[in-house]
CSV table of C-alpha atoms in Angstrom, one decimal:
chain,number,residue,atom,x,y,z
A,1,UNK,CA,-4.2,136.5,138.5
A,2,UNK,CA,-5.4,137.3,135.4
A,3,UNK,CA,-5.0,135.9,132.3
A,4,UNK,CA,-2.7,139.0,130.6
A,5,UNK,CA,-0.4,137.7,133.7
A,6,UNK,CA,-0.3,134.1,133.2
A,7,UNK,CA,0.7,134.7,129.2
A,8,UNK,CA,2.6,137.0,130.4
A,9,UNK,CA,4.6,133.6,133.0
A,10,UNK,CA,3.9,132.1,129.8
A,11,UNK,CA,5.6,133.1,126.6
A,12,UNK,CA,8.8,134.9,129.1
A,13,UNK,CA,10.1,131.4,128.9
A,14,UNK,CA,9.8,130.9,124.9
A,15,UNK,CA,11.4,134.3,124.5
A,16,UNK,CA,14.1,133.8,126.6
A,17,UNK,CA,14.8,130.9,124.7
A,18,UNK,CA,14.4,132.3,121.4
A,19,UNK,CA,17.0,135.0,122.8
A,20,UNK,CA,19.1,132.8,123.4
A,21,UNK,CA,19.7,130.8,120.2
A,22,UNK,CA,20.6,134.5,118.4
A,23,UNK,CA,23.1,135.7,120.5
A,24,UNK,CA,25.0,132.2,121.0
A,25,UNK,CA,26.1,131.2,117.3
A,26,UNK,CA,26.7,135.5,117.3
A,27,UNK,CA,29.0,135.0,120.4
A,28,UNK,CA,30.7,132.0,118.3
A,29,UNK,CA,30.8,134.1,115.8
A,30,UNK,CA,32.4,137.0,116.5
A,31,UNK,CA,34.8,134.6,118.5
A,32,UNK,CA,35.6,133.2,115.7
A,33,UNK,CA,36.4,136.6,113.4
A,34,UNK,CA,38.6,136.7,116.6
A,35,UNK,CA,40.6,134.3,116.2
A,36,UNK,CA,40.5,134.8,112.6
A,37,UNK,CA,41.7,138.0,113.1
A,38,UNK,CA,45.1,137.5,115.7
A,39,UNK,CA,45.9,134.9,113.1
A,40,UNK,CA,46.0,138.0,110.7
A,41,UNK,CA,47.3,140.3,113.2
A,42,UNK,CA,50.5,138.0,113.8
A,43,UNK,CA,50.9,136.8,110.3
A,44,UNK,CA,51.0,140.8,109.7
A,45,UNK,CA,53.7,141.9,112.9
A,46,UNK,CA,55.7,139.1,110.7
A,47,UNK,CA,56.1,140.8,107.6
A,48,UNK,CA,58.8,143.1,109.7
A,49,UNK,CA,61.4,139.9,108.9
A,50,UNK,CA,64.3,141.2,107.2
A,51,UNK,CA,64.2,138.2,105.8
A,52,UNK,CA,63.5,138.5,102.4
A,53,UNK,CA,62.1,134.8,100.9
A,54,UNK,CA,60.2,134.5,105.0
A,55,UNK,CA,58.1,138.0,104.1
A,56,UNK,CA,57.3,136.5,100.7
A,57,UNK,CA,55.8,133.3,103.0
A,58,UNK,CA,54.2,135.5,105.3
A,59,UNK,CA,52.4,137.2,101.5
A,60,UNK,CA,51.5,134.1,100.2
A,61,UNK,CA,49.7,133.0,103.8
A,62,UNK,CA,47.6,136.5,103.9
A,63,UNK,CA,47.0,135.5,100.3
A,64,UNK,CA,45.8,132.4,101.1
A,65,UNK,CA,43.6,134.1,103.9
A,66,UNK,CA,42.1,136.3,101.1
A,67,UNK,CA,39.2,138.9,101.1
A,68,UNK,CA,39.3,138.3,105.6
A,69,UNK,CA,43.1,139.7,105.3
A,70,UNK,CA,41.9,143.0,103.9
A,71,UNK,CA,40.9,144.9,106.6
A,72,UNK,CA,43.7,144.4,108.8
A,73,UNK,CA,46.2,144.4,105.9
A,74,UNK,CA,44.7,147.9,106.2
A,75,UNK,CA,44.8,149.1,108.5
A,76,UNK,CA,49.3,148.1,109.1
A,77,UNK,CA,49.6,150.3,105.4
A,78,UNK,CA,49.5,153.2,108.3
A,79,UNK,CA,52.1,151.6,110.9
A,80,UNK,CA,55.6,153.4,111.5
A,81,UNK,CA,58.0,150.0,110.5
A,82,UNK,CA,58.3,150.3,106.5
A,83,UNK,CA,58.8,147.4,106.1
A,84,UNK,CA,55.3,146.5,107.3
A,85,UNK,CA,53.5,149.1,105.0
A,86,UNK,CA,55.3,147.7,102.1
A,87,UNK,CA,54.4,144.5,102.9
A,88,UNK,CA,50.6,145.3,103.9
A,89,UNK,CA,50.9,147.0,100.3
A,90,UNK,CA,52.6,143.7,98.6
A,91,UNK,CA,50.2,141.4,99.7
A,92,UNK,CA,47.6,143.8,99.3
A,93,UNK,CA,48.3,143.5,95.6
A,94,UNK,CA,48.8,140.3,95.3
A,95,UNK,CA,45.1,139.4,96.5
A,96,UNK,CA,44.4,140.8,93.6
A,97,UNK,CA,40.5,143.7,92.8
A,98,UNK,CA,39.3,142.7,95.6
A,99,UNK,CA,41.3,144.6,97.5
A,100,UNK,CA,39.4,147.9,96.2
A,101,UNK,CA,38.4,148.9,99.1
A,102,UNK,CA,42.3,149.6,100.3
A,103,UNK,CA,43.0,151.9,96.5
A,104,UNK,CA,42.5,155.3,98.8
A,105,UNK,CA,44.9,154.5,101.2
A,106,UNK,CA,47.1,152.9,98.3
A,107,UNK,CA,47.1,156.4,97.1
A,108,UNK,CA,48.0,158.5,100.1
A,109,UNK,CA,51.1,156.1,100.3
A,110,UNK,CA,52.1,157.2,96.2
A,111,UNK,CA,53.9,160.0,98.4
A,112,UNK,CA,55.5,157.3,101.4
A,113,UNK,CA,58.8,159.5,103.0
A,114,UNK,CA,60.4,155.2,102.0
A,115,UNK,CA,60.6,155.1,98.0
A,116,UNK,CA,60.0,151.0,98.3
A,117,UNK,CA,57.1,151.9,100.1
A,118,UNK,CA,55.9,153.9,97.8
A,119,UNK,CA,56.6,151.2,94.8
A,120,UNK,CA,55.4,148.7,96.8
A,121,UNK,CA,51.3,150.7,96.7
A,122,UNK,CA,52.4,151.5,93.3
A,123,UNK,CA,52.3,147.5,92.3
A,124,UNK,CA,49.5,147.0,94.6
A,125,UNK,CA,47.4,149.3,92.6
A,126,UNK,CA,48.7,147.6,89.3
A,127,UNK,CA,47.7,144.1,90.5
A,128,UNK,CA,43.8,145.2,92.0
A,129,UNK,CA,43.5,146.7,87.8
A,130,UNK,CA,40.6,148.4,86.9
A,131,UNK,CA,38.9,148.9,90.1
A,132,UNK,CA,41.7,151.6,89.9
A,133,UNK,CA,41.8,153.0,87.4
A,134,UNK,CA,39.8,155.7,88.7
A,135,UNK,CA,42.0,156.9,91.6
A,136,UNK,CA,44.7,156.8,89.4
A,137,UNK,CA,43.5,159.4,86.9
A,138,UNK,CA,42.6,161.7,89.3
A,139,UNK,CA,45.8,161.2,91.3
A,140,UNK,CA,47.7,161.8,87.8
A,141,UNK,CA,46.5,165.6,88.3
A,142,UNK,CA,47.9,166.0,91.5
A,143,UNK,CA,50.7,168.4,92.5
A,144,UNK,CA,53.1,165.9,93.9
A,145,UNK,CA,55.7,164.5,91.6
A,146,UNK,CA,55.7,161.3,93.7
A,147,UNK,CA,52.1,160.8,94.0
A,148,UNK,CA,51.6,161.1,89.8
A,149,UNK,CA,54.7,159.2,89.3
A,150,UNK,CA,53.6,156.2,91.1
A,151,UNK,CA,50.3,157.0,89.0
A,152,UNK,CA,51.8,156.5,86.0
A,153,UNK,CA,53.6,153.6,86.6
A,154,UNK,CA,50.4,151.7,87.6
A,155,UNK,CA,48.4,153.0,84.4
A,156,UNK,CA,51.9,151.3,82.4
A,157,UNK,CA,50.7,147.4,84.2
A,158,UNK,CA,47.0,148.0,84.2
A,159,UNK,CA,47.2,147.8,79.8
A,160,UNK,CA,43.4,148.6,77.9
A,161,UNK,CA,41.8,148.1,80.8
A,162,UNK,CA,43.3,151.7,81.4
A,163,UNK,CA,42.2,153.6,78.1
A,164,UNK,CA,39.7,156.3,79.6
A,165,UNK,CA,43.1,157.5,80.7
A,166,UNK,CA,44.4,158.3,77.5
A,167,UNK,CA,44.0,161.9,77.0
A,168,UNK,CA,45.7,162.5,80.3
A,169,UNK,CA,48.3,160.4,79.4
A,170,UNK,CA,49.3,162.7,76.5
A,171,UNK,CA,48.9,165.5,78.6
A,172,UNK,CA,51.6,163.6,80.8
A,173,UNK,CA,53.9,163.4,77.9
A,174,UNK,CA,54.7,167.1,79.0
A,175,UNK,CA,55.5,167.1,82.4
A,176,UNK,CA,58.6,168.3,83.7
A,177,UNK,CA,59.1,165.0,85.4
A,178,UNK,CA,62.0,162.6,82.8
A,179,UNK,CA,60.3,159.6,85.1
A,180,UNK,CA,56.6,160.7,84.9
A,181,UNK,CA,56.3,161.2,80.9
A,182,UNK,CA,58.6,157.7,80.4
A,183,UNK,CA,56.2,156.5,82.7
A,184,UNK,CA,53.1,158.0,80.2
A,185,UNK,CA,55.0,156.0,76.8
A,186,UNK,CA,54.6,152.8,78.5
A,187,UNK,CA,50.9,153.1,80.0
A,188,UNK,CA,50.3,154.8,76.5
A,189,UNK,CA,52.1,151.5,75.1
A,190,UNK,CA,50.4,149.2,76.8
A,191,UNK,CA,46.9,150.4,76.2
A,192,UNK,CA,47.9,149.3,72.6
A,193,UNK,CA,45.9,149.9,69.9
A,194,UNK,CA,43.1,152.1,70.9
A,195,UNK,CA,45.4,155.2,71.6
A,196,UNK,CA,47.3,154.8,68.2
A,197,UNK,CA,44.5,157.7,66.7
A,198,UNK,CA,45.5,159.9,69.9
A,199,UNK,CA,49.0,159.5,69.2
A,200,UNK,CA,48.7,159.7,66.0
A,201,UNK,CA,47.4,162.6,66.1
A,202,UNK,CA,50.0,164.1,69.3
A,203,UNK,CA,52.5,163.8,66.8
A,204,UNK,CA,51.2,167.1,65.8
A,205,UNK,CA,51.1,168.6,68.8
A,206,UNK,CA,53.0,172.0,69.0
A,207,UNK,CA,55.0,170.3,72.5
A,208,UNK,CA,57.8,169.1,71.4
A,209,UNK,CA,58.0,167.0,74.7
A,210,UNK,CA,54.2,165.5,73.7
A,211,UNK,CA,55.7,164.5,70.4
A,212,UNK,CA,58.3,162.8,71.2
A,213,UNK,CA,56.5,160.9,73.9
A,214,UNK,CA,53.8,160.2,70.9
A,215,UNK,CA,56.3,158.8,68.9
A,216,UNK,CA,57.6,156.4,71.5
A,217,UNK,CA,54.8,154.8,72.4
A,218,UNK,CA,53.7,154.8,68.5
A,219,UNK,CA,56.7,153.3,67.4
A,220,UNK,CA,57.0,150.9,70.3
A,221,UNK,CA,53.4,149.6,69.4
A,222,UNK,CA,54.2,149.4,65.9
A,223,UNK,CA,57.6,147.9,67.3
A,224,UNK,CA,54.8,144.8,69.1
A,225,UNK,CA,52.5,144.6,66.5
A,226,UNK,CA,55.3,143.7,64.3
A,227,UNK,CA,57.3,141.1,66.2
A,228,UNK,CA,54.0,139.7,66.7
A,229,UNK,CA,54.2,139.0,63.5
A,230,UNK,CA,57.1,137.9,63.1
A,231,UNK,CA,57.0,135.4,65.1
A,232,UNK,CA,54.0,134.1,63.7
A,233,UNK,CA,55.6,133.5,60.2
A,234,UNK,CA,58.6,131.8,61.9
A,235,UNK,CA,56.0,129.4,63.6
A,236,UNK,CA,54.6,129.0,60.1
A,237,UNK,CA,58.4,128.7,59.2
A,238,UNK,CA,58.4,125.9,61.6
A,239,UNK,CA,56.1,123.3,60.7
A,240,UNK,CA,56.7,120.9,58.5
A,241,UNK,CA,56.2,120.9,54.7
A,242,UNK,CA,53.5,117.5,54.2
A,243,UNK,CA,54.7,117.4,50.7
A,244,UNK,CA,58.0,116.5,51.4
A,245,UNK,CA,57.6,114.6,54.7
A,246,UNK,CA,54.7,112.4,53.0
A,247,UNK,CA,55.6,112.5,49.2
A,248,UNK,CA,52.5,110.4,47.9
A,249,UNK,CA,50.1,113.5,49.9
A,250,UNK,CA,51.4,116.0,47.0
A,251,UNK,CA,51.8,113.2,44.0
A,252,UNK,CA,50.2,114.0,40.9
A,253,UNK,CA,46.7,110.7,40.7
A,254,UNK,CA,47.6,108.7,38.0
A,255,UNK,CA,45.6,108.4,35.4
A,256,UNK,CA,43.0,105.3,36.1
A,257,UNK,CA,41.7,105.2,32.6
A,258,UNK,CA,44.9,105.0,31.1
A,259,UNK,CA,45.5,102.2,33.8
A,260,UNK,CA,41.7,101.1,32.7
A,261,UNK,CA,40.7,101.7,29.1
A,262,UNK,CA,37.2,99.8,29.4
A,263,UNK,CA,36.9,103.0,31.7
A,264,UNK,CA,37.4,105.3,29.4
A,265,UNK,CA,35.8,103.0,26.1
A,266,UNK,CA,32.2,104.6,25.3
A,267,UNK,CA,29.3,103.3,26.9
A,268,UNK,CA,26.4,101.4,24.9
A,269,UNK,CA,23.8,103.3,24.5
A,270,UNK,CA,20.7,102.0,27.5
A,271,UNK,CA,17.7,103.3,25.2
A,272,UNK,CA,18.6,100.7,22.4
A,273,UNK,CA,16.4,98.6,22.4
A,274,UNK,CA,17.6,95.1,24.0
A,275,UNK,CA,17.9,91.8,21.6
A,276,UNK,CA,15.4,89.7,22.8
A,277,UNK,CA,16.3,86.9,26.1
A,278,UNK,CA,13.5,84.9,24.6
A,279,UNK,CA,15.0,82.5,21.2
A,280,UNK,CA,13.3,83.1,18.4
A,281,UNK,CA,10.5,79.7,17.9
A,282,UNK,CA,11.6,78.1,14.6
A,283,UNK,CA,9.1,77.2,13.1
A,284,UNK,CA,8.1,73.3,12.6
A,285,UNK,CA,7.9,71.4,9.2
A,286,UNK,CA,4.8,69.2,8.5
A,287,UNK,CA,5.4,66.1,7.2
A,288,UNK,CA,5.0,65.6,3.7
A,289,UNK,CA,3.0,62.0,2.8
A,290,UNK,CA,4.7,60.2,1.4
A,291,UNK,CA,3.6,58.9,-2.6
């Protein structure tokens, strides 16, 4: 037996052991993942329950599972039963921005044949928030009125994070669909003071629908600002006046010079020579001799 053959025989068990040490954990993780997916699928199937309380409880359980449930929930968006589609969308919205991988499918669901499913998809996009803004901006140009309506509804709940959509939302104020125009006004209101310059300029637009929508949005913005100021003033008025509750705090302080006159008397000049503390010696008289 040559040396090469001997080395191969020695290395073969070591290589087999290394392969097993790698494969066995993978098998364990695959089994664990399969068990988790089975649990998620079981919970997704519970979404078809007609009891709303049970369905909401299922959504809470899926939310606790979190990111791991996103692939299964995204696949459930294409189920035939509208309750599963709507429940899956609602659960993805409950997970929040981490469910951004489901955004494309949720956009497609904005034109679902079932109105409740469309609403659930729009609410999910609203809750996912800023990661959905780009896709929603593109959806505003969709030919399908249902998609535009759902997109404006979702943007209306995202708020200031959707400030990049201000120009196109102002265009949406002239949409043929009244609900879309209203949603666009609410979305511009939600963006807040950042939209004020563009809305002020839109008041001069030649299209009366845009002027009307801008006026509504501005009125709502200014109303909210005024409401905040009024609330602040009310809180200030509700604060107790310390001068009333504790009058001694605001009473004029007495003049201490009146109470202690010596304090207001002129002080002696400290630079004047002070009298010597040592008494001046008295000269002794020499007794006169007797004659």
